[in-house]
C-alpha cells in the first residue's frame, strides 16, 4: 500500500510585527499584520511514494521544477504525472523508475485520466500551461493508447509570471 505525493518545495517567509504601538484590530475588520515574502531560492518539485503500512518512504525524487499536476496511479502499477515543461511521464509505482515520457508542448498542470473503450486502455491528458507559474502555454488534449504513433510536440518556451498579455491590434 503506497501513497503517492506530487509536491512543491518553496522557501517563503512572513514579514511584519514588532510594532510597539500596535493596537488589536477591531472585530469584523480584516487584518493581515504583515506580508508574505519569498527567497531567491529556486522552487523545486518532489515526487515520492510513502509505504502507508510502515510509514516509511519507499522512494523519492526531487525535480528541478515544481510539481503541480497530481498523479494518476493505475491498477497495473503505473504512475502518470505531468511536468511544467510539457512532459507527461510514466513511472513504475513500486520503484519510481521512469518508463516513458512524451512532450506535449505546454505545461501539464491537471491530473490525467484513464479509461477503457472496446477493450483498449487509454490515457487522456490536458496540456495548457499556467500564467501563475510561467510554464509554456498551449491548449491541447492528448489521447494516448498503446498502439499510438503520433510524434511528440516541440517543447514550449516558459513565459514570465510577470508577463502582461499584449493588447489586441487596433482595427484599421
Short mmCIF file of C-alpha atoms in Angstrom, two decimals:
data_model
loop_
_atom_site.label_atom_id
_atom_site.label_comp_id
_atom_site.label_asym_id
_atom_site.label_seq_id
_atom_site.Cartn_x
_atom_site.Cartn_y
_atom_site.Cartn_z
CA UNK A 1 0.00 0.00 0.00
CA UNK A 2 1.55 3.28 -1.12
CA UNK A 3 0.56 6.93 -1.04
CA UNK A 4 1.98 8.92 -3.96
CA UNK A 5 2.80 12.59 -3.49
CA UNK A 6 3.44 15.30 -6.08
CA UNK A 7 4.51 18.43 -4.19
CA UNK A 8 6.37 21.72 -4.47
CA UNK A 9 9.16 22.93 -2.26
CA UNK A 10 9.05 26.71 -1.86
CA UNK A 11 11.04 28.64 0.74
CA UNK A 12 8.99 31.57 1.99
CA UNK A 13 8.56 33.78 4.98
CA UNK A 14 6.42 36.39 6.60
CA UNK A 15 7.38 39.99 7.34
CA UNK A 16 5.75 42.28 9.85
CA UNK A 17 5.22 42.60 13.56
CA UNK A 18 7.47 44.28 16.09
CA UNK A 19 5.39 47.48 16.29
CA UNK A 20 5.40 48.64 19.91
CA UNK A 21 2.37 50.86 19.31
CA UNK A 22 0.30 48.00 17.86
CA UNK A 23 -3.40 48.06 18.69
CA UNK A 24 -5.50 44.94 18.24
CA UNK A 25 -7.79 45.08 15.18
CA UNK A 26 -11.49 45.72 15.62
CA UNK A 27 -13.74 42.67 15.36
CA UNK A 28 -15.05 42.15 11.84
CA UNK A 29 -12.23 44.09 10.15
CA UNK A 30 -9.66 42.20 8.13
CA UNK A 31 -6.12 42.41 9.47
CA UNK A 32 -3.05 40.78 7.93
CA UNK A 33 -0.34 42.38 10.07
CA UNK A 34 2.42 41.86 7.51
CA UNK A 35 3.20 40.39 4.15
CA UNK A 36 4.27 37.07 2.65
CA UNK A 37 7.80 37.06 1.24
CA UNK A 38 9.80 34.58 -0.82
CA UNK A 39 13.51 33.93 -1.11
CA UNK A 40 15.53 33.72 -4.29
CA UNK A 41 15.99 30.01 -3.65
CA UNK A 42 14.84 28.03 -6.70
CA UNK A 43 11.49 26.29 -6.34
CA UNK A 44 11.68 22.53 -6.80
CA UNK A 45 9.28 19.62 -7.06
CA UNK A 46 9.13 16.39 -5.20
CA UNK A 47 7.52 13.15 -6.29
CA UNK A 48 7.52 10.41 -3.69
CA UNK A 49 5.93 7.16 -2.56
CA UNK A 50 5.15 6.53 1.09
CA UNK A 51 4.53 2.98 2.30
CA UNK A 52 1.48 3.54 4.48
CA UNK A 53 1.83 0.17 6.24
CA UNK A 54 5.28 1.04 7.64
CA UNK A 55 5.11 4.86 7.41
CA UNK A 56 8.47 4.80 5.57
CA UNK A 57 9.48 6.49 2.35
CA UNK A 58 9.60 3.87 -0.43
CA UNK A 59 11.24 6.20 -2.99
CA UNK A 60 11.58 9.90 -3.69
CA UNK A 61 12.90 12.17 -6.44
CA UNK A 62 13.46 15.89 -6.44
CA UNK A 63 12.75 17.63 -9.75
CA UNK A 64 14.16 20.96 -10.88
CA UNK A 65 10.62 22.35 -11.25
CA UNK A 66 7.54 22.41 -9.04
CA UNK A 67 5.07 19.54 -9.26
CA UNK A 68 1.53 20.80 -9.84
CA UNK A 69 -0.32 18.13 -11.79
CA UNK A 70 -1.17 15.45 -9.30
CA UNK A 71 -0.59 11.78 -10.00
CA UNK A 72 -2.69 9.08 -11.64
CA UNK A 73 -1.95 5.63 -10.17
CA UNK A 74 -3.22 2.66 -12.19
CA UNK A 75 -4.06 -0.88 -11.10
CA UNK A 76 -1.29 -2.08 -13.42
CA UNK A 77 1.45 -0.44 -11.33
CA UNK A 78 1.94 2.72 -13.38
CA UNK A 79 2.02 6.35 -12.30
CA UNK A 80 1.38 9.22 -14.71
CA UNK A 81 2.46 12.73 -13.77
CA UNK A 82 2.56 15.93 -15.83
CA UNK A 83 5.54 18.29 -15.75
CA UNK A 84 5.75 22.08 -16.02
CA UNK A 85 7.77 21.88 -19.23
CA UNK A 86 5.07 19.87 -21.02
CA UNK A 87 6.32 16.33 -20.44
CA UNK A 88 3.93 13.57 -19.44
CA UNK A 89 5.96 11.00 -17.53
CA UNK A 90 5.09 7.38 -16.68
CA UNK A 91 6.78 5.80 -13.67
CA UNK A 92 6.80 2.32 -12.18
CA UNK A 93 4.84 2.71 -8.93
CA UNK A 94 6.89 0.20 -6.92
CA UNK A 95 10.31 1.74 -7.66
CA UNK A 96 9.72 5.18 -9.20
CA UNK A 97 11.71 4.13 -12.27
CA UNK A 98 10.84 6.20 -15.33
CA UNK A 99 9.29 4.01 -18.05
CA UNK A 100 8.08 6.50 -20.66
CA UNK A 101 7.91 10.20 -21.43
CA UNK A 102 6.11 12.32 -24.03
CA UNK A 103 6.43 16.05 -24.79
CA UNK A 104 3.06 17.79 -25.21
CA UNK A 105 4.42 21.30 -25.83
CA UNK A 106 2.76 23.10 -22.89
CA UNK A 107 2.77 22.83 -19.12
CA UNK A 108 0.75 19.92 -17.75
CA UNK A 109 -0.94 21.02 -14.53
CA UNK A 110 -4.04 18.86 -14.42
CA UNK A 111 -4.05 15.19 -13.48
CA UNK A 112 -4.51 12.76 -16.34
CA UNK A 113 -7.40 10.30 -16.63
CA UNK A 114 -7.61 6.77 -17.90
CA UNK A 115 -10.49 4.78 -19.35
CA UNK A 116 -11.21 1.63 -21.31
CA UNK A 117 -13.10 1.60 -24.63
CA UNK A 118 -13.78 -1.51 -26.70
CA UNK A 119 -11.24 -3.49 -24.68
CA UNK A 120 -8.42 -0.95 -25.10
CA UNK A 121 -6.97 1.23 -22.33
CA UNK A 122 -6.43 4.95 -22.96
CA UNK A 123 -4.83 7.86 -21.09
CA UNK A 124 -6.30 11.34 -21.55
CA UNK A 125 -4.21 14.45 -20.74
CA UNK A 126 -4.76 18.22 -20.91
CA UNK A 127 -1.79 20.41 -21.79
CA UNK A 128 -2.24 24.18 -21.50
CA UNK A 129 0.37 25.78 -19.23
CA UNK A 130 -0.23 28.28 -16.47
CA UNK A 131 0.25 32.03 -16.20
CA UNK A 132 0.64 31.62 -12.43
CA UNK A 133 3.89 29.68 -12.68
CA UNK A 134 5.09 30.79 -16.11
CA UNK A 135 5.08 27.41 -17.83
CA UNK A 136 4.87 27.10 -21.62
CA UNK A 137 1.36 27.87 -22.85
CA UNK A 138 -0.82 25.88 -25.20
CA UNK A 139 -4.28 24.40 -25.49
CA UNK A 140 -4.43 20.72 -26.35
CA UNK A 141 -5.98 17.47 -25.23
CA UNK A 142 -3.94 14.31 -25.80
CA UNK A 143 -5.32 10.78 -26.08
CA UNK A 144 -2.73 8.02 -25.66
CA UNK A 145 -3.09 4.32 -26.48
CA UNK A 146 -0.54 1.51 -26.63
CA UNK A 147 -0.71 1.45 -30.42
CA UNK A 148 -0.32 5.24 -30.83
CA UNK A 149 2.05 6.60 -33.48
CA UNK A 150 1.78 10.39 -33.02
CA UNK A 151 5.17 12.07 -32.55
CA UNK A 152 5.82 14.39 -29.59
CA UNK A 153 5.24 18.14 -29.88
CA UNK A 154 8.06 20.68 -29.84
CA UNK A 155 8.84 21.83 -26.28
CA UNK A 156 7.23 25.17 -25.49
CA UNK A 157 9.02 28.17 -24.05
CA UNK A 158 8.40 29.26 -20.48
CA UNK A 159 6.66 32.61 -20.04
CA UNK A 160 7.49 35.05 -17.27
CA UNK A 161 4.92 35.14 -14.48
CA UNK A 162 5.07 38.92 -14.71
CA UNK A 163 4.43 38.99 -18.48
CA UNK A 164 1.43 41.09 -19.40
CA UNK A 165 -0.94 39.98 -22.11
CA UNK A 166 -0.37 42.21 -25.13
CA UNK A 167 -3.30 44.40 -26.15
CA UNK A 168 -5.01 43.35 -29.39
CA UNK A 169 -4.01 45.28 -32.52
CA UNK A 170 -6.34 48.10 -33.44
CA UNK A 171 -8.56 47.58 -36.48
CA UNK A 172 -7.67 49.78 -39.45
#
